[in-house]
JSON list of C-alpha atoms in Angstrom, two decimals:
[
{"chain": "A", "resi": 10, "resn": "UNK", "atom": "CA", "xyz": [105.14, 103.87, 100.21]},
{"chain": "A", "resi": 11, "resn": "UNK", "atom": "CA", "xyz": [108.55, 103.59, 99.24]},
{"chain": "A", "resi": 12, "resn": "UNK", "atom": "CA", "xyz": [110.92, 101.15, 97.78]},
{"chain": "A", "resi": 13, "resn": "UNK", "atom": "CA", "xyz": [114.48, 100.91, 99.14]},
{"chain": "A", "resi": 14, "resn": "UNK", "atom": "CA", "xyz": [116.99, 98.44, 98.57]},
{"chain": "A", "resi": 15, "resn": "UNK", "atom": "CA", "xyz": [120.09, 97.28, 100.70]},
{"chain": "A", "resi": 16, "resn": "UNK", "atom": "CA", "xyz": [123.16, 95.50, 99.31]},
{"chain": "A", "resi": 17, "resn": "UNK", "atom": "CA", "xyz": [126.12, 94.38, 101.36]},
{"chain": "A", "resi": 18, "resn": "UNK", "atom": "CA", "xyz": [128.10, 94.83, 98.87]},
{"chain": "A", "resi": 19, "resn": "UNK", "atom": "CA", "xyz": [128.16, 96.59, 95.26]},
{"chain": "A", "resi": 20, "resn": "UNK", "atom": "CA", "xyz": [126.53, 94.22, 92.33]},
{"chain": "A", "resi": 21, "resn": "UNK", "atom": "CA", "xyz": [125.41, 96.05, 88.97]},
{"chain": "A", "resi": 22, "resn": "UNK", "atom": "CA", "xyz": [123.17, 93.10, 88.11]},
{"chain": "A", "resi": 23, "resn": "UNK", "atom": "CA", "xyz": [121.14, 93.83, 91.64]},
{"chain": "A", "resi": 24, "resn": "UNK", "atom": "CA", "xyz": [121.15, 97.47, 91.71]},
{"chain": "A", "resi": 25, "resn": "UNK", "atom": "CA", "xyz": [119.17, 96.94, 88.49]},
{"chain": "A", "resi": 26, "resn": "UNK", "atom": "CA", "xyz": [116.51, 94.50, 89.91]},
{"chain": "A", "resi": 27, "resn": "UNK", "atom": "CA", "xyz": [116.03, 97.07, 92.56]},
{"chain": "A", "resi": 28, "resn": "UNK", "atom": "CA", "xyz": [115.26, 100.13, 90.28]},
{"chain": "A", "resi": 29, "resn": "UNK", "atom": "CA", "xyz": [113.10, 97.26, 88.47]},
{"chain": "A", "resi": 30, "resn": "UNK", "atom": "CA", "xyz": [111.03, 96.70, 91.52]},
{"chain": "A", "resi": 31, "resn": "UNK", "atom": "CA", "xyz": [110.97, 100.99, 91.21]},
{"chain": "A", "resi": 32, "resn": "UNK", "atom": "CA", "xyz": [113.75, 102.07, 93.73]},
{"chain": "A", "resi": 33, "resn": "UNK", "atom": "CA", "xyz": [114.85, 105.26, 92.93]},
{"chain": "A", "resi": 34, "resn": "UNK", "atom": "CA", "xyz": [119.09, 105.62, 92.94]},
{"chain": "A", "resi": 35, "resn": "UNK", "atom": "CA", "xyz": [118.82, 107.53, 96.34]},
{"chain": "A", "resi": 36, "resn": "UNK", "atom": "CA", "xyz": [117.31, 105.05, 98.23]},
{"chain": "A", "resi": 37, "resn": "UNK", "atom": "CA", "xyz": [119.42, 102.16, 97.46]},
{"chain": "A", "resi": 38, "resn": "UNK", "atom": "CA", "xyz": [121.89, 101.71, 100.18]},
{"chain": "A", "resi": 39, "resn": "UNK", "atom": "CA", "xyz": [125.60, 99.76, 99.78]},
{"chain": "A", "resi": 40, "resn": "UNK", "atom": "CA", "xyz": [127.53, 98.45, 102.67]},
{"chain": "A", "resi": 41, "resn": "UNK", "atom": "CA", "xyz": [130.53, 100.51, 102.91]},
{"chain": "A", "resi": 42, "resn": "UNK", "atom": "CA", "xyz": [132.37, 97.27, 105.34]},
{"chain": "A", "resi": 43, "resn": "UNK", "atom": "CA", "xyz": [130.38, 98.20, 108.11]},
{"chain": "A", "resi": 44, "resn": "UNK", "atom": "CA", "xyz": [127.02, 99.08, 109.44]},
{"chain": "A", "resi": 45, "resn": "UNK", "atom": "CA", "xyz": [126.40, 102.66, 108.48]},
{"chain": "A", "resi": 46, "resn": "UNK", "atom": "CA", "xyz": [124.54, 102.25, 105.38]},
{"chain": "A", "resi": 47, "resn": "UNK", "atom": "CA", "xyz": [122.23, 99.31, 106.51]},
{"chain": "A", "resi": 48, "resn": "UNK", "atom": "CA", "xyz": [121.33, 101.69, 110.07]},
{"chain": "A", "resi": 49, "resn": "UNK", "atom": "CA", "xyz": [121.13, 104.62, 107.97]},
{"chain": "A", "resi": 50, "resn": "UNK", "atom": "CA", "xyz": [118.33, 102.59, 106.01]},
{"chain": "A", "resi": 51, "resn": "UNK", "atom": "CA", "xyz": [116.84, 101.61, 108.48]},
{"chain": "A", "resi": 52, "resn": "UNK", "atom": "CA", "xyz": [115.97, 104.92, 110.13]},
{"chain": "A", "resi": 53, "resn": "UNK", "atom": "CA", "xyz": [114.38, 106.04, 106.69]},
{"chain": "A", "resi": 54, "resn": "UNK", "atom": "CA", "xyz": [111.95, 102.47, 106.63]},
{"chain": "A", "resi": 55, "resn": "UNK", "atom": "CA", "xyz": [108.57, 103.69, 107.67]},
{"chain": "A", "resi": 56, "resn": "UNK", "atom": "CA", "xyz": [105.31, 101.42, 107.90]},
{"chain": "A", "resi": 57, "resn": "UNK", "atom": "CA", "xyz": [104.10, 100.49, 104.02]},
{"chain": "A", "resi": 58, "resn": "UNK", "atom": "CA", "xyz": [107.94, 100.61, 102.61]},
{"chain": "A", "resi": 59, "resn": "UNK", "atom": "CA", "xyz": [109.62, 97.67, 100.82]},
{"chain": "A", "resi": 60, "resn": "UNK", "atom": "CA", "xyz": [113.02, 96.44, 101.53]},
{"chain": "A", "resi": 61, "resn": "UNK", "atom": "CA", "xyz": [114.44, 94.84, 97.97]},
{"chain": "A", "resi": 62, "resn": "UNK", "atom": "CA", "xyz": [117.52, 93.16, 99.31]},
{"chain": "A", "resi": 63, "resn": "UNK", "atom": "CA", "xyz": [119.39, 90.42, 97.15]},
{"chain": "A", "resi": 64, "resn": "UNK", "atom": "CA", "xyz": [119.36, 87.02, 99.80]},
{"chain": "A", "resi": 65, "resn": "UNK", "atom": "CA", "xyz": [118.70, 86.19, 102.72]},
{"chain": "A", "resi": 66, "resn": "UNK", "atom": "CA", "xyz": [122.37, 87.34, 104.36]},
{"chain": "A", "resi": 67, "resn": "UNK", "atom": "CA", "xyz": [122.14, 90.56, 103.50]},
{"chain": "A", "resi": 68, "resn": "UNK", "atom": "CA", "xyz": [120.34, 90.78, 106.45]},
{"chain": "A", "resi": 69, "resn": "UNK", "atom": "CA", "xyz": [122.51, 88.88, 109.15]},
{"chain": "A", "resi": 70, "resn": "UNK", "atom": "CA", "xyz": [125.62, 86.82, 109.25]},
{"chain": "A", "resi": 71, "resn": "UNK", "atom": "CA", "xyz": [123.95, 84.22, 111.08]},
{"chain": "A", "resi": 72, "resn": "UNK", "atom": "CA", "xyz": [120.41, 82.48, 111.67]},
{"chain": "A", "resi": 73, "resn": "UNK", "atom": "CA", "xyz": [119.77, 84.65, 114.54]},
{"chain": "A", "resi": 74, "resn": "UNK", "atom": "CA", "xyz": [120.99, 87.44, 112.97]},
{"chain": "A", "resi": 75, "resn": "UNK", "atom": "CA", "xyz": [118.30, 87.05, 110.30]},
{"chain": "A", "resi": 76, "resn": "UNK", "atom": "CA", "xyz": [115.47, 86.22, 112.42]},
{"chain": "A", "resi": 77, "resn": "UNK", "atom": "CA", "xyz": [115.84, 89.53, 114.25]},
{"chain": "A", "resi": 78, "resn": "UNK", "atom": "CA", "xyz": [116.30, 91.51, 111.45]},
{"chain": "A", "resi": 79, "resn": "UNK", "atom": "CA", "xyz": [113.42, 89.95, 109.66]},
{"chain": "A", "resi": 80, "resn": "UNK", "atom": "CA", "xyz": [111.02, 90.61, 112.61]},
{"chain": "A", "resi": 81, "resn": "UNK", "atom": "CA", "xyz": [112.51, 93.86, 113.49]},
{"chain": "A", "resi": 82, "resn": "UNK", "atom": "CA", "xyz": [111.76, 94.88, 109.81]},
{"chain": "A", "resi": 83, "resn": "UNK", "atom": "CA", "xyz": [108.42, 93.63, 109.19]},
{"chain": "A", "resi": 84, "resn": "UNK", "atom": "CA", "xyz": [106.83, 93.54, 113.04]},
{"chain": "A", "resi": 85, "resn": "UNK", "atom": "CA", "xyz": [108.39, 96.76, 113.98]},
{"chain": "A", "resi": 86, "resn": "UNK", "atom": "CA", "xyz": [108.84, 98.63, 111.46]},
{"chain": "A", "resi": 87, "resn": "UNK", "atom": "CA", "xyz": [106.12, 97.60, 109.33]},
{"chain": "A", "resi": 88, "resn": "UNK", "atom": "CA", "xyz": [108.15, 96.91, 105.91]},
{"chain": "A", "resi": 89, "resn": "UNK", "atom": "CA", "xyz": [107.43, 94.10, 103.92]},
{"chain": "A", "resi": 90, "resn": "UNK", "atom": "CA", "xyz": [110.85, 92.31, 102.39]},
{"chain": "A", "resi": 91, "resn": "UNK", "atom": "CA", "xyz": [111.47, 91.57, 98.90]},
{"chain": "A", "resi": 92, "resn": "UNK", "atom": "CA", "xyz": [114.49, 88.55, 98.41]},
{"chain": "A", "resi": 93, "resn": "UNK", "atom": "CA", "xyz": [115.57, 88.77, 94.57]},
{"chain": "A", "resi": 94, "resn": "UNK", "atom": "CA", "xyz": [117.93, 85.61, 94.98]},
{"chain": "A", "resi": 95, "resn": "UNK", "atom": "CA", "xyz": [116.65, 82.53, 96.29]},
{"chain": "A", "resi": 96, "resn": "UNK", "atom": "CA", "xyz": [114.10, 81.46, 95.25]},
{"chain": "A", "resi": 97, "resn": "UNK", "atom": "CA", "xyz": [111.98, 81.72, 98.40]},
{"chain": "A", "resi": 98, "resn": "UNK", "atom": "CA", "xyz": [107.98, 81.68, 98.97]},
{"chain": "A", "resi": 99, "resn": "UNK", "atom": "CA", "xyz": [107.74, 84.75, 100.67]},
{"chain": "A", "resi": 100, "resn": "UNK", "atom": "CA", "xyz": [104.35, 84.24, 102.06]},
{"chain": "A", "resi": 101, "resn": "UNK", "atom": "CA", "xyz": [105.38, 81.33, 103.20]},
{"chain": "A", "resi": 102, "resn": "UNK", "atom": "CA", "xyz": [109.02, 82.55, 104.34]},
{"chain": "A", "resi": 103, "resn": "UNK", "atom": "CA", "xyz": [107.21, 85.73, 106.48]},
{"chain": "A", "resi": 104, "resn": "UNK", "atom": "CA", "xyz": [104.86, 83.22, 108.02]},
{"chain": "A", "resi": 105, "resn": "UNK", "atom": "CA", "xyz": [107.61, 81.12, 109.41]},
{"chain": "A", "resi": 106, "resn": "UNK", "atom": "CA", "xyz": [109.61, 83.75, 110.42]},
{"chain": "A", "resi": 107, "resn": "UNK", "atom": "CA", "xyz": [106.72, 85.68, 112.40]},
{"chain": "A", "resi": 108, "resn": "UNK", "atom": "CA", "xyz": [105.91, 82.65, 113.74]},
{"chain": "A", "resi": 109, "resn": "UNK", "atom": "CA", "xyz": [109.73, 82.15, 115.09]},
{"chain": "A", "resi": 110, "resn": "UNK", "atom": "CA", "xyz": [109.86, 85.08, 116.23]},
{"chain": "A", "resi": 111, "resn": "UNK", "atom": "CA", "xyz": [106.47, 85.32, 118.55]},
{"chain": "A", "resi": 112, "resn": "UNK", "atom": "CA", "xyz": [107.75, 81.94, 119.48]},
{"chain": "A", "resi": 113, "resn": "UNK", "atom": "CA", "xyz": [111.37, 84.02, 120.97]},
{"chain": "A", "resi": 114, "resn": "UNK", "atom": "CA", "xyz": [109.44, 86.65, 122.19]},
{"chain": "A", "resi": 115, "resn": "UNK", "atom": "CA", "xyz": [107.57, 84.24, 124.55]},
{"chain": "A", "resi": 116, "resn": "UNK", "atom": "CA", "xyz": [110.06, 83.03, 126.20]}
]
């Protein structure tokens, strides 16, 4: 298992919760203004990982955005996500997003 972390931009304060949560400086990724870092993440996620990322948008721009990302991660992939900000239940948050998600896929 590893622990990565993905910011879409650089922030001191959560580059230290990530190497908190024991992400090592190498695996912590920074949006450079595009996509490369987050897709070059992404290909390194393997089944068991963690994904630290600081809220919710890191992962999309928009509500749909996020719900794919989130399903992609966790269903797919097999990563569990770790939100720093926020404030979410994220037992409760992955429930309702699977849930979502299996609901999309259905139709």
């Amino acid at each position: 298992m590893s622990i990565y972390g993905y910011m879409s931009k650089e922030d001191e304060r959560t580059r230290k919760a990530m190497h908190g949560l024991g992400a090592e400086e190498e695996k912590i990724y920074v949006d450079d203004g595009g996509t490369a870092a987050y897709g070059e993440m992404l290909a390194k996620l393997e089944r068991g990982d963690v994904l630290a990322i600081k809220s919710l948008g890191a992962l999309g721009k928009n509500y749909d955005g996020i719900l794919h990302e989130w399903a992609y991660i966790t269903q797919v992939k097999g990563a569990d996500i770790v939100v720093l900000e926020g404030g979410h239940n994220l037992v409760a948050l992955d429930l309702i997003m699977q849930r979502i998600a299996n609901h999309i896929a259905e139709k």
